[in-house]
PDB file of N, CA and C in Angstrom:
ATOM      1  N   UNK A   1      -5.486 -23.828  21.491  1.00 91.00           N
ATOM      2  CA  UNK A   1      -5.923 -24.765  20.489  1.00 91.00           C
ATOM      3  C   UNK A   1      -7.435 -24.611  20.284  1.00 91.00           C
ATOM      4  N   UNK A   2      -7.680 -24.346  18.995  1.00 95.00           N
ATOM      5  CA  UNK A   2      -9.040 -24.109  18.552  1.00 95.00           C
ATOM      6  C   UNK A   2     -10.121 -25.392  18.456  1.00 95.00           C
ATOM      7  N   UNK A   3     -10.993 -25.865  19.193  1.00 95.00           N
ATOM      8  CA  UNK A   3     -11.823 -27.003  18.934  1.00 95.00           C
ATOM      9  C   UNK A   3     -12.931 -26.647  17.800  1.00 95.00           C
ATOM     10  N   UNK A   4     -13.268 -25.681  17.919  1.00 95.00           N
ATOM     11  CA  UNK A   4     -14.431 -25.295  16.908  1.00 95.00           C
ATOM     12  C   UNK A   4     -14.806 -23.971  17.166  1.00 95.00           C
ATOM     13  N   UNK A   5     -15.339 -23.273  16.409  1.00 97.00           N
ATOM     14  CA  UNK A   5     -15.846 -21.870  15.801  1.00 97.00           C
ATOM     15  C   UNK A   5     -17.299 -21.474  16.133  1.00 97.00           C
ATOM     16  N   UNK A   6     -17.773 -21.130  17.025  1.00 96.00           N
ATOM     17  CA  UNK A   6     -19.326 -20.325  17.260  1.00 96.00           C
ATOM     18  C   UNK A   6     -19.807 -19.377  16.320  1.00 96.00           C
ATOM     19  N   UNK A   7     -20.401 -19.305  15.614  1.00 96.00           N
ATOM     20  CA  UNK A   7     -21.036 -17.857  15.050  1.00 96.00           C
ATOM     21  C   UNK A   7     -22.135 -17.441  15.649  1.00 96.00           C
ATOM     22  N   UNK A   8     -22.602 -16.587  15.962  1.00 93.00           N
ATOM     23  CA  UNK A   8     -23.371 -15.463  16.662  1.00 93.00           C
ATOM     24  C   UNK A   8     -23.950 -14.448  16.257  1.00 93.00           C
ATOM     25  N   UNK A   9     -24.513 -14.427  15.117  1.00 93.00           N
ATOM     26  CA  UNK A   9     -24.937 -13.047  14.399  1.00 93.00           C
ATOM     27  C   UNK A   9     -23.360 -12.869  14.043  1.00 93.00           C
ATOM     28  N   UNK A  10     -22.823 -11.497  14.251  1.00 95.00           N
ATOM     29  CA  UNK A  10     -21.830 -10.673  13.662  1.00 95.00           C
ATOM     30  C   UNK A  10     -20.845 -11.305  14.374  1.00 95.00           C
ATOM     31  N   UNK A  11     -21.030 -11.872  15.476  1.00 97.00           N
ATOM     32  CA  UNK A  11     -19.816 -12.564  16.428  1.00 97.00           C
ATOM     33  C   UNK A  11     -19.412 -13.513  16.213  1.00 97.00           C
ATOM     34  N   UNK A  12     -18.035 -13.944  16.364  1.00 96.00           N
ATOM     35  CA  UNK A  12     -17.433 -15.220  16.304  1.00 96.00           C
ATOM     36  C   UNK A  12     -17.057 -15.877  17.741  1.00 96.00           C
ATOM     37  N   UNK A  13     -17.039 -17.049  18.146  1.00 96.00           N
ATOM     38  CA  UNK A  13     -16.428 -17.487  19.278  1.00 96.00           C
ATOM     39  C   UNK A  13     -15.345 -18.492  19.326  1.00 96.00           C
ATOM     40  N   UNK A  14     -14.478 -18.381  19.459  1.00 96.00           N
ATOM     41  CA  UNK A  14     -13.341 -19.597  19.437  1.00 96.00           C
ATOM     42  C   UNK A  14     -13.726 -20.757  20.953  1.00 96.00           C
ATOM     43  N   UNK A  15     -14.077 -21.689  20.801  1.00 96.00           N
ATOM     44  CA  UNK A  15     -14.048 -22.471  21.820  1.00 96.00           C
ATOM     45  C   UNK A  15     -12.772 -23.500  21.714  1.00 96.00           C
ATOM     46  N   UNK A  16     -12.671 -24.185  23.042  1.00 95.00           N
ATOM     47  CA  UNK A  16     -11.491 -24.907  23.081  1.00 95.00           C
ATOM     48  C   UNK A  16     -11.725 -26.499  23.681  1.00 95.00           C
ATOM     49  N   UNK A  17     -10.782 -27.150  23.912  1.00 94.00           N
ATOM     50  CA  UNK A  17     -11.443 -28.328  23.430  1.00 94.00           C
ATOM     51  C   UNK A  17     -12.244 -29.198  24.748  1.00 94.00           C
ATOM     52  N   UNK A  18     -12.117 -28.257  25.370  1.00 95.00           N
ATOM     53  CA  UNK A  18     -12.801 -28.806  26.984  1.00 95.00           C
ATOM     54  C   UNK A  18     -14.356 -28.140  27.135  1.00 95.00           C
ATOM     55  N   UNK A  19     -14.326 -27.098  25.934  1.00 94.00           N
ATOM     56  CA  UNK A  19     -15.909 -26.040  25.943  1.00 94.00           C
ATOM     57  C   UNK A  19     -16.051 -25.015  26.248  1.00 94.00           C
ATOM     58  N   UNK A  20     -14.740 -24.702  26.879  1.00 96.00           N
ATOM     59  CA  UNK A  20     -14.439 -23.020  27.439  1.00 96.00           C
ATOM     60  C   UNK A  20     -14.459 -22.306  26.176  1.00 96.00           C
ATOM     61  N   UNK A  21     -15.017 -21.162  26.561  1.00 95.00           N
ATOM     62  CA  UNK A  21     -14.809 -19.965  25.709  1.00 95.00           C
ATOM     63  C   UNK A  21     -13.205 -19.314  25.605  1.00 95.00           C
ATOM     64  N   UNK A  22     -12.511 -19.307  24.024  1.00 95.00           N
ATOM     65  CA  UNK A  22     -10.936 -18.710  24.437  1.00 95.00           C
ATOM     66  C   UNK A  22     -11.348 -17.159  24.120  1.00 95.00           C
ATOM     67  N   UNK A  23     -12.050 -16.476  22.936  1.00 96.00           N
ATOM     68  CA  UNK A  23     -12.487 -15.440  22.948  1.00 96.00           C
ATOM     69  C   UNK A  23     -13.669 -15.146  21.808  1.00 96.00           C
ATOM     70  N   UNK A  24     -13.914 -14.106  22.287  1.00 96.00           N
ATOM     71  CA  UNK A  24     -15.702 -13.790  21.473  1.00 96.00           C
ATOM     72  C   UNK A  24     -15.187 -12.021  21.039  1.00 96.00           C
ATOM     73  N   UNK A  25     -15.827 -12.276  19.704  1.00 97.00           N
ATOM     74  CA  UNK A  25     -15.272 -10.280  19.146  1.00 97.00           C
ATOM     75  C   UNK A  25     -16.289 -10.381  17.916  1.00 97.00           C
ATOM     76  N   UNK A  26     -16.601  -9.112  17.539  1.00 97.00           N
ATOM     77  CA  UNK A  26     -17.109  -8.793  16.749  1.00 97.00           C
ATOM     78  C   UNK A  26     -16.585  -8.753  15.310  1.00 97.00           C
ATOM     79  N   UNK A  27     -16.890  -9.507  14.206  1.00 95.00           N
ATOM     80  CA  UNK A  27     -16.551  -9.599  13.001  1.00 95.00           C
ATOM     81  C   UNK A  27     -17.268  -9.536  11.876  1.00 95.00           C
ATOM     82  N   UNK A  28     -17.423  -8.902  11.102  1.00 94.00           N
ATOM     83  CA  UNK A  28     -18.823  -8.520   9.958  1.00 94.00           C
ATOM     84  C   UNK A  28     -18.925  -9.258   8.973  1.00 94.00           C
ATOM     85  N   UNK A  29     -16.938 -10.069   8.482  1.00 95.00           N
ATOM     86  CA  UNK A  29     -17.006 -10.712   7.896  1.00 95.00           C
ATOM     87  C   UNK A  29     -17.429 -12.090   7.565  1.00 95.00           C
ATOM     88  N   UNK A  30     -17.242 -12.609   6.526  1.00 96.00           N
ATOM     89  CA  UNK A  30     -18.059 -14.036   6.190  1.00 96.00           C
ATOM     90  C   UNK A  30     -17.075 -14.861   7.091  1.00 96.00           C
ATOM     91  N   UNK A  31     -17.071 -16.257   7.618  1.00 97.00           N
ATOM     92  CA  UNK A  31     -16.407 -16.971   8.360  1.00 97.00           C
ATOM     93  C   UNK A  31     -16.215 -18.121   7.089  1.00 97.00           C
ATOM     94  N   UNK A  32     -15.227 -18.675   6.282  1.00 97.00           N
ATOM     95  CA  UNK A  32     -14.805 -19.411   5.323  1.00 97.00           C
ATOM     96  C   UNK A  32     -14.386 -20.882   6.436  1.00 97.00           C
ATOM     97  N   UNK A  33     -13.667 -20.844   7.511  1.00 96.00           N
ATOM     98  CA  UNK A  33     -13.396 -22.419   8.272  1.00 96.00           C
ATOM     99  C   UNK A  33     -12.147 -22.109   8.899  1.00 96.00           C
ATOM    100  N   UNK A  34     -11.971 -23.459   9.827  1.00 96.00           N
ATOM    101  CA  UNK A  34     -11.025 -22.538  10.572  1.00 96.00           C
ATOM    102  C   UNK A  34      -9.921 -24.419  11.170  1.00 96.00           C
ATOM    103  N   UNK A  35      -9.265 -24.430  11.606  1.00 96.00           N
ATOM    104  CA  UNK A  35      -8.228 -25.406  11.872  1.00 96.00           C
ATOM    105  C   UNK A  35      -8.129 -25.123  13.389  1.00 96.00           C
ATOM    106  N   UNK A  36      -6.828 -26.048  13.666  1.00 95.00           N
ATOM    107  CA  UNK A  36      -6.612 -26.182  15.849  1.00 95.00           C
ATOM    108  C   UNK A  36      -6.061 -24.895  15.866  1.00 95.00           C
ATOM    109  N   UNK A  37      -5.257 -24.189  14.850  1.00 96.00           N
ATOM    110  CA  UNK A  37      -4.219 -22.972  14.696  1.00 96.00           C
ATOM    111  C   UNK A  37      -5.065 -21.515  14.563  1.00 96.00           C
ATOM    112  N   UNK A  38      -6.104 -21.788  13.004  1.00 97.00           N
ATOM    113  CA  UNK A  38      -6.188 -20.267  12.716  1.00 97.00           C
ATOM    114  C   UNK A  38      -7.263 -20.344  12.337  1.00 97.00           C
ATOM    115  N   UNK A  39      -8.317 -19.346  12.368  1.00 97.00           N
ATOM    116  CA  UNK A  39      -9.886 -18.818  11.466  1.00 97.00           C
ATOM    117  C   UNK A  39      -9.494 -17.798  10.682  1.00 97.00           C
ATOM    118  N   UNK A  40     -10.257 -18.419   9.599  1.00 97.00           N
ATOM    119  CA  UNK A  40     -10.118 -17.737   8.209  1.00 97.00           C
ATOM    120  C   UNK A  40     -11.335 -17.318   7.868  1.00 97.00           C
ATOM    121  N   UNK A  41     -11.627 -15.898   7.783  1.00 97.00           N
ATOM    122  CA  UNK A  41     -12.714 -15.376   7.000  1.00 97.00           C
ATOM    123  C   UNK A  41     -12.568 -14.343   5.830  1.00 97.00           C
ATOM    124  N   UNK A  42     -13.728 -14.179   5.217  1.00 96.00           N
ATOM    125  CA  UNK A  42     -13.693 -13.286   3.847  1.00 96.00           C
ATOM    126  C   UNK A  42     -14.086 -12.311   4.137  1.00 96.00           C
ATOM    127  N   UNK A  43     -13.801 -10.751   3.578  1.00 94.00           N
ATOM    128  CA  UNK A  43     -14.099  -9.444   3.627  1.00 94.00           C
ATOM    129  C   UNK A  43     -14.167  -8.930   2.463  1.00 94.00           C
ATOM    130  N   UNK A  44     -14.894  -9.545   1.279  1.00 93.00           N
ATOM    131  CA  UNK A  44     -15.300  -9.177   0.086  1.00 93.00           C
ATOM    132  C   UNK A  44     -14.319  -9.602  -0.740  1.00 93.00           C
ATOM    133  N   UNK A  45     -12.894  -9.298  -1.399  1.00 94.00           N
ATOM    134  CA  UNK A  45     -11.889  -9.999  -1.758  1.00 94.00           C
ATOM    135  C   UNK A  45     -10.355 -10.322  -1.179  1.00 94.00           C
ATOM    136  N   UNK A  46     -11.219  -9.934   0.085  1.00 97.00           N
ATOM    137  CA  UNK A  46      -9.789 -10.189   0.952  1.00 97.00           C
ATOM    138  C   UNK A  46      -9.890 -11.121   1.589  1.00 97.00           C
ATOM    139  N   UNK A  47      -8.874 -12.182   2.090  1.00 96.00           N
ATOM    140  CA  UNK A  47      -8.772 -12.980   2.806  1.00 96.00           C
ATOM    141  C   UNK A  47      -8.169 -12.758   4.561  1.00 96.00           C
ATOM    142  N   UNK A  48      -8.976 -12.688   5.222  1.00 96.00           N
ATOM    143  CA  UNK A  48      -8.149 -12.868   6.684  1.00 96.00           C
ATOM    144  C   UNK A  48      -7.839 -13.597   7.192  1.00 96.00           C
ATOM    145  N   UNK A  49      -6.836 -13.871   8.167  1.00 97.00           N
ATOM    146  CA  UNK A  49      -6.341 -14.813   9.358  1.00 97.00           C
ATOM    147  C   UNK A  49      -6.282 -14.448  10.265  1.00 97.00           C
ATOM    148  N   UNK A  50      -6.893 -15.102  11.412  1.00 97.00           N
ATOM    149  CA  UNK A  50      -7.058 -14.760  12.463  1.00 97.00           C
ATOM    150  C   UNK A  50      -6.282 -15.815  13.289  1.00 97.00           C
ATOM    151  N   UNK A  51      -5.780 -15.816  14.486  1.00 96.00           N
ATOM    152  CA  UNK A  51      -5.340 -16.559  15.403  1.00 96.00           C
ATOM    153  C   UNK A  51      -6.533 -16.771  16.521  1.00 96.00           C
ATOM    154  N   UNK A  52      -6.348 -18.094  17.909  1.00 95.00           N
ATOM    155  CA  UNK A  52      -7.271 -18.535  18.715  1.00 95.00           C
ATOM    156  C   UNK A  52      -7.861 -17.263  19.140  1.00 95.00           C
ATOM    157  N   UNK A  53      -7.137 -16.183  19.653  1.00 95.00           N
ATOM    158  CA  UNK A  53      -7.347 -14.754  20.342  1.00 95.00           C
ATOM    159  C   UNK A  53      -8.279 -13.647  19.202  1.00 95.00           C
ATOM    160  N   UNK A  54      -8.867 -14.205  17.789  1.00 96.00           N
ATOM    161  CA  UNK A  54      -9.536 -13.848  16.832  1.00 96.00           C
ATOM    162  C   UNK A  54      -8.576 -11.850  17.054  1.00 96.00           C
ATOM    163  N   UNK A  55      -7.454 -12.074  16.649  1.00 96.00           N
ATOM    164  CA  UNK A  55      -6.670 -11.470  16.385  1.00 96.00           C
ATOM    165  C   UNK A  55      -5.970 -11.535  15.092  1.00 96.00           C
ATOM    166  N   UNK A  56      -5.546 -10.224  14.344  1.00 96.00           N
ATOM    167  CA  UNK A  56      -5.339 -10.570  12.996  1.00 96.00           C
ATOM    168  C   UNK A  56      -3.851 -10.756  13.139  1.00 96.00           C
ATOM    169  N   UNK A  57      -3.629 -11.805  11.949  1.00 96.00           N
ATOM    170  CA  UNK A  57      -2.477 -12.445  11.607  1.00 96.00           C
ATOM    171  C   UNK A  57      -1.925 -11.408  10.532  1.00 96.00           C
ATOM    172  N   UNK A  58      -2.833 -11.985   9.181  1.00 97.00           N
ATOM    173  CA  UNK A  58      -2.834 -11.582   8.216  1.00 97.00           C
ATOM    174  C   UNK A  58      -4.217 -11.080   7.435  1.00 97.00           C
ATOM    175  N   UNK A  59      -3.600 -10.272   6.302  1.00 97.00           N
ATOM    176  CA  UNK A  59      -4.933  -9.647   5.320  1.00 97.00           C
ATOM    177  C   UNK A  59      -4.148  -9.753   4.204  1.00 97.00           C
ATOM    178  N   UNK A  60      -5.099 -10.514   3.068  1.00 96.00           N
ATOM    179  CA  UNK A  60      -4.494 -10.600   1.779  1.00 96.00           C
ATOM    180  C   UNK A  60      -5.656 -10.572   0.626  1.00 96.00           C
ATOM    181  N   UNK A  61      -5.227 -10.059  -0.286  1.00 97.00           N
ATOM    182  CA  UNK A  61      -5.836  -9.449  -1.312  1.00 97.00           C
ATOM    183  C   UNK A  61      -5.893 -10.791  -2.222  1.00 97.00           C
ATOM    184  N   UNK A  62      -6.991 -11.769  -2.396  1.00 94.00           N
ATOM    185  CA  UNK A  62      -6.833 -13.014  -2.775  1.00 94.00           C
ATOM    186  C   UNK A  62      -8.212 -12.812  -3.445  1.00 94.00           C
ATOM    187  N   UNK A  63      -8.618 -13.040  -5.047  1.00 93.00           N
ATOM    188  CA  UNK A  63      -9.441 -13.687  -5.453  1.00 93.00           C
ATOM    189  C   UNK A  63      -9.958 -15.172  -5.335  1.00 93.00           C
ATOM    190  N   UNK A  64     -10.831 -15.595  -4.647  1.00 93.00           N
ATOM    191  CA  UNK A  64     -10.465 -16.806  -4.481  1.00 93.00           C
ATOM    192  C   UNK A  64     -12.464 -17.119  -4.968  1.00 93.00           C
ATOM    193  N   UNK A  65     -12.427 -18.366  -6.281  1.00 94.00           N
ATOM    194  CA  UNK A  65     -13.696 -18.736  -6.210  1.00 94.00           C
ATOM    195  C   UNK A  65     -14.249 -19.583  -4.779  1.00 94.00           C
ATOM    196  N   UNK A  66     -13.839 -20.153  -3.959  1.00 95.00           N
ATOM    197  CA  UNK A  66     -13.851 -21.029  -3.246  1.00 95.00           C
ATOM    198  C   UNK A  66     -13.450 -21.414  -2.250  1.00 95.00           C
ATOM    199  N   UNK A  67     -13.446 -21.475  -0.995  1.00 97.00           N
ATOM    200  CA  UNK A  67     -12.482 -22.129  -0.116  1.00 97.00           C
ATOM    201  C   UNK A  67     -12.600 -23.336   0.486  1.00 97.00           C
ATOM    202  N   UNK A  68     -11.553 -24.041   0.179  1.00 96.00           N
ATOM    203  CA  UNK A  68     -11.173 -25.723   0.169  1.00 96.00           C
ATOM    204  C   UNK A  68     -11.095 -26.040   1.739  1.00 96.00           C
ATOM    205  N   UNK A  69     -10.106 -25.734   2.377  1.00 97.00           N
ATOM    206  CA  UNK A  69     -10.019 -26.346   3.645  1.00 97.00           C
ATOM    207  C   UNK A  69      -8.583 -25.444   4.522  1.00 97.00           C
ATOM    208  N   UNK A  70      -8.777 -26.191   5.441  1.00 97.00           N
ATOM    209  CA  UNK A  70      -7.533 -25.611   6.711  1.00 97.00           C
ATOM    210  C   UNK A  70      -7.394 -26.193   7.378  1.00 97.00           C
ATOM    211  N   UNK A  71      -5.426 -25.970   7.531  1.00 96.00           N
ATOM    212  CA  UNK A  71      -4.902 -27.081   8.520  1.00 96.00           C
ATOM    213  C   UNK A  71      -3.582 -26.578   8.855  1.00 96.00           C
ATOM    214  N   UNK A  72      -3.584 -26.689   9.875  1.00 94.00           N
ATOM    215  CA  UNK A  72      -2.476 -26.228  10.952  1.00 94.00           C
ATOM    216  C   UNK A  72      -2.636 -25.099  11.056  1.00 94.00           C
ATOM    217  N   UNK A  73      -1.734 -24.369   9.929  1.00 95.00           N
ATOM    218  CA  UNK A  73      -0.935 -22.717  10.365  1.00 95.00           C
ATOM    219  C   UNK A  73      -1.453 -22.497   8.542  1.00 95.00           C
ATOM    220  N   UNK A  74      -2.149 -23.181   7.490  1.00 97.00           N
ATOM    221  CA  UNK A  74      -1.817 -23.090   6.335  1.00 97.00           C
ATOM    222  C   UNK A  74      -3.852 -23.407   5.736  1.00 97.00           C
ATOM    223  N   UNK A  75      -3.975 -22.677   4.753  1.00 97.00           N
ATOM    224  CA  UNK A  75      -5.147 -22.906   4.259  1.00 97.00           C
ATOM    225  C   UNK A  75      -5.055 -23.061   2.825  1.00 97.00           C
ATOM    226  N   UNK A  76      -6.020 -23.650   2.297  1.00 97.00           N
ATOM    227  CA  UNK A  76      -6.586 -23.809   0.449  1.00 97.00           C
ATOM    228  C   UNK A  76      -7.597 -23.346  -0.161  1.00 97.00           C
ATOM    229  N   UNK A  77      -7.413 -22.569  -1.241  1.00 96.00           N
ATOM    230  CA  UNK A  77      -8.865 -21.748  -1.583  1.00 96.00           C
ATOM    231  C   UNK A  77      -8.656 -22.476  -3.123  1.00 96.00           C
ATOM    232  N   UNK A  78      -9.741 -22.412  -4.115  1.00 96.00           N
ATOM    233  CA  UNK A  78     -10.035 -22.788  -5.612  1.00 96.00           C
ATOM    234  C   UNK A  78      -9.823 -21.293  -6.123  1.00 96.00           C
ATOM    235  N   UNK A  79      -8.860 -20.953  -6.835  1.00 94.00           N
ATOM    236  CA  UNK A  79      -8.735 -19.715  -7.585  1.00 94.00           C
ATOM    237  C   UNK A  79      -8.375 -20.138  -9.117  1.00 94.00           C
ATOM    238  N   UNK A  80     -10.025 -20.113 -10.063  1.00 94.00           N
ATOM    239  CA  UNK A  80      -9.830 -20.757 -11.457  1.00 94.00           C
ATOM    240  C   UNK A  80      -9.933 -22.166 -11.194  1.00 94.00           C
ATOM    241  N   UNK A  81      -9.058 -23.174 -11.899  1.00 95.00           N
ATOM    242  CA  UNK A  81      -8.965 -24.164 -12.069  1.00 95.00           C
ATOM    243  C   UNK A  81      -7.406 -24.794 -11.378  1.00 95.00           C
ATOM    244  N   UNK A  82      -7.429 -24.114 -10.588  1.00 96.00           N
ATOM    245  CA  UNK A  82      -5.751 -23.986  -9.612  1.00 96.00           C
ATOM    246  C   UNK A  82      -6.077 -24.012  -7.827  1.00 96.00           C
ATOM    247  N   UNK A  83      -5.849 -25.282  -7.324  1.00 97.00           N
ATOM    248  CA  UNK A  83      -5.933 -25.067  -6.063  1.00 97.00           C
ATOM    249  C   UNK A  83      -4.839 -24.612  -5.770  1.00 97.00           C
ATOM    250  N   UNK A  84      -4.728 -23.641  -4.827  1.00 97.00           N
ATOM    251  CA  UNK A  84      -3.770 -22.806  -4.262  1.00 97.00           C
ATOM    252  C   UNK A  84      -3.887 -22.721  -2.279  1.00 97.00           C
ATOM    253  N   UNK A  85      -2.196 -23.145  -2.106  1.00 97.00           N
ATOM    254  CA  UNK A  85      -2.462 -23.450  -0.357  1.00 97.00           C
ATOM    255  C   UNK A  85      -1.367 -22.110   0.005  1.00 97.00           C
ATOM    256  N   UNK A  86      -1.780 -21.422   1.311  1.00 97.00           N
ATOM    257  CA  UNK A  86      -1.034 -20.104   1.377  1.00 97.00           C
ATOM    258  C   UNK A  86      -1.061 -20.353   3.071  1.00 97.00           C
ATOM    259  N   UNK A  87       0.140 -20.131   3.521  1.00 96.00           N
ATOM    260  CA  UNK A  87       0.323 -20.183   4.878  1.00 96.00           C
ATOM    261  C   UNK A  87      -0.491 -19.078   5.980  1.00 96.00           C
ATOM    262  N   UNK A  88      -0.529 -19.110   6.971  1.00 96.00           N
ATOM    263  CA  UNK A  88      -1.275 -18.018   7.807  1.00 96.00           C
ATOM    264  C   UNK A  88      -0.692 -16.555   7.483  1.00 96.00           C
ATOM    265  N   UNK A  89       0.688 -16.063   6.475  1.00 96.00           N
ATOM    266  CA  UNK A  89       1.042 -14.784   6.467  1.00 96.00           C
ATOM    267  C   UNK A  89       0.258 -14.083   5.006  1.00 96.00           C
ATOM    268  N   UNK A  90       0.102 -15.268   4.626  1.00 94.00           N
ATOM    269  CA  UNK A  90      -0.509 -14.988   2.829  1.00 94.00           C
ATOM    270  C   UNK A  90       0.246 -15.378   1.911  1.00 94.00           C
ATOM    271  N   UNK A  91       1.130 -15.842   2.142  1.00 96.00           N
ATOM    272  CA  UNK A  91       2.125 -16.552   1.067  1.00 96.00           C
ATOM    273  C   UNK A  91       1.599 -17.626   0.306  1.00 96.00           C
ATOM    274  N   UNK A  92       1.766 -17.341  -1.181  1.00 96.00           N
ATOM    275  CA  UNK A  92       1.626 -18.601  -1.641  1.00 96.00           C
ATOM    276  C   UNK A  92       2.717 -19.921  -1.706  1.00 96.00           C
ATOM    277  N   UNK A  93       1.944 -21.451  -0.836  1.00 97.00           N
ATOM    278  CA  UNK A  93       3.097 -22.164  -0.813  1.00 97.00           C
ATOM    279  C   UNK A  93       3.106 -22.451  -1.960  1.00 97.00           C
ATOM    280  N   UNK A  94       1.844 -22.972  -2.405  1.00 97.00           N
ATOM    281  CA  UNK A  94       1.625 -24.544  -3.680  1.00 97.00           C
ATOM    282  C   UNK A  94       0.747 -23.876  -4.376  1.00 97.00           C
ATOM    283  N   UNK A  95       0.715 -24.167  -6.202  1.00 97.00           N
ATOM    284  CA  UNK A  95      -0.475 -24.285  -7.061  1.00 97.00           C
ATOM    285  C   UNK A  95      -0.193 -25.675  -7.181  1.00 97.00           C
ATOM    286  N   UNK A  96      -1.363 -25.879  -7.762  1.00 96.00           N
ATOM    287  CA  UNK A  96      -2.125 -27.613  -8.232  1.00 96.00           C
ATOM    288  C   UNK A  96      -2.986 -27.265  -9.114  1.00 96.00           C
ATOM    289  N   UNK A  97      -2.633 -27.562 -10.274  1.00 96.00           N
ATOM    290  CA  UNK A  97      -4.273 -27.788 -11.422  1.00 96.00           C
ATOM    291  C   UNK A  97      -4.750 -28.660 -10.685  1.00 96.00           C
ATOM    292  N   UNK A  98      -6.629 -28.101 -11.100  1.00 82.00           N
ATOM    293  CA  UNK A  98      -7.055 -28.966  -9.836  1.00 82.00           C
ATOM    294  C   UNK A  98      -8.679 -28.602 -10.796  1.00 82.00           C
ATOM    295  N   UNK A  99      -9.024 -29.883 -11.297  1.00 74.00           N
ATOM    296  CA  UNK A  99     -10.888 -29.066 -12.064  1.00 74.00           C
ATOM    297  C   UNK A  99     -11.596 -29.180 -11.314  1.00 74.00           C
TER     298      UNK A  99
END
């Protein structure tokens, strides 16, 4: 279970909810936010998922103006005028007009 996210220069750290370190790795990409489940970062127009072990889940080819939030196993990015929520594999669950 993820308590919160360290950044480090190029590094990320998953801490847990007692303060322990769960793991530390090198990542170049942007860090977008992250939930108890998964960290989500950007790699120019791709979207990643990472699990506590900052191990990849998923990689998805997502224009996204924005990213909204994360929760559980599932995240929300602003693409246009359409919030859009896509589970940790890249699936889209939900659109929402959304200005």
């Amino acid at each position: 279970m993820i308590a919160r996210v360290k950044i480090d220069g190029n590094y990320l750290e998953t801490i847990d909810d007692k303060g322990r370190r769960i793991k530390r790795a090198y990542c170049k990409a942007n860090f977008l936010g992250n939930s108890s489940e998964i960290v989500v970062v950007q790699d120019g127009n791709y979207i990643e998922v990472l699990n506590a072990d900052l191990k990849r889940i998923s990689r998805s080819y997502i224009k996204a103006d924005r990213f909204l939030a994360a929760s559980g196993d599932t995240f929300s990015i602003q693409k246009g005028n359409y919030a859009e929520t896509y589970n940790a594999k890249g699936k889209r669950i939900s659109r929402n007009y959304s200005k």
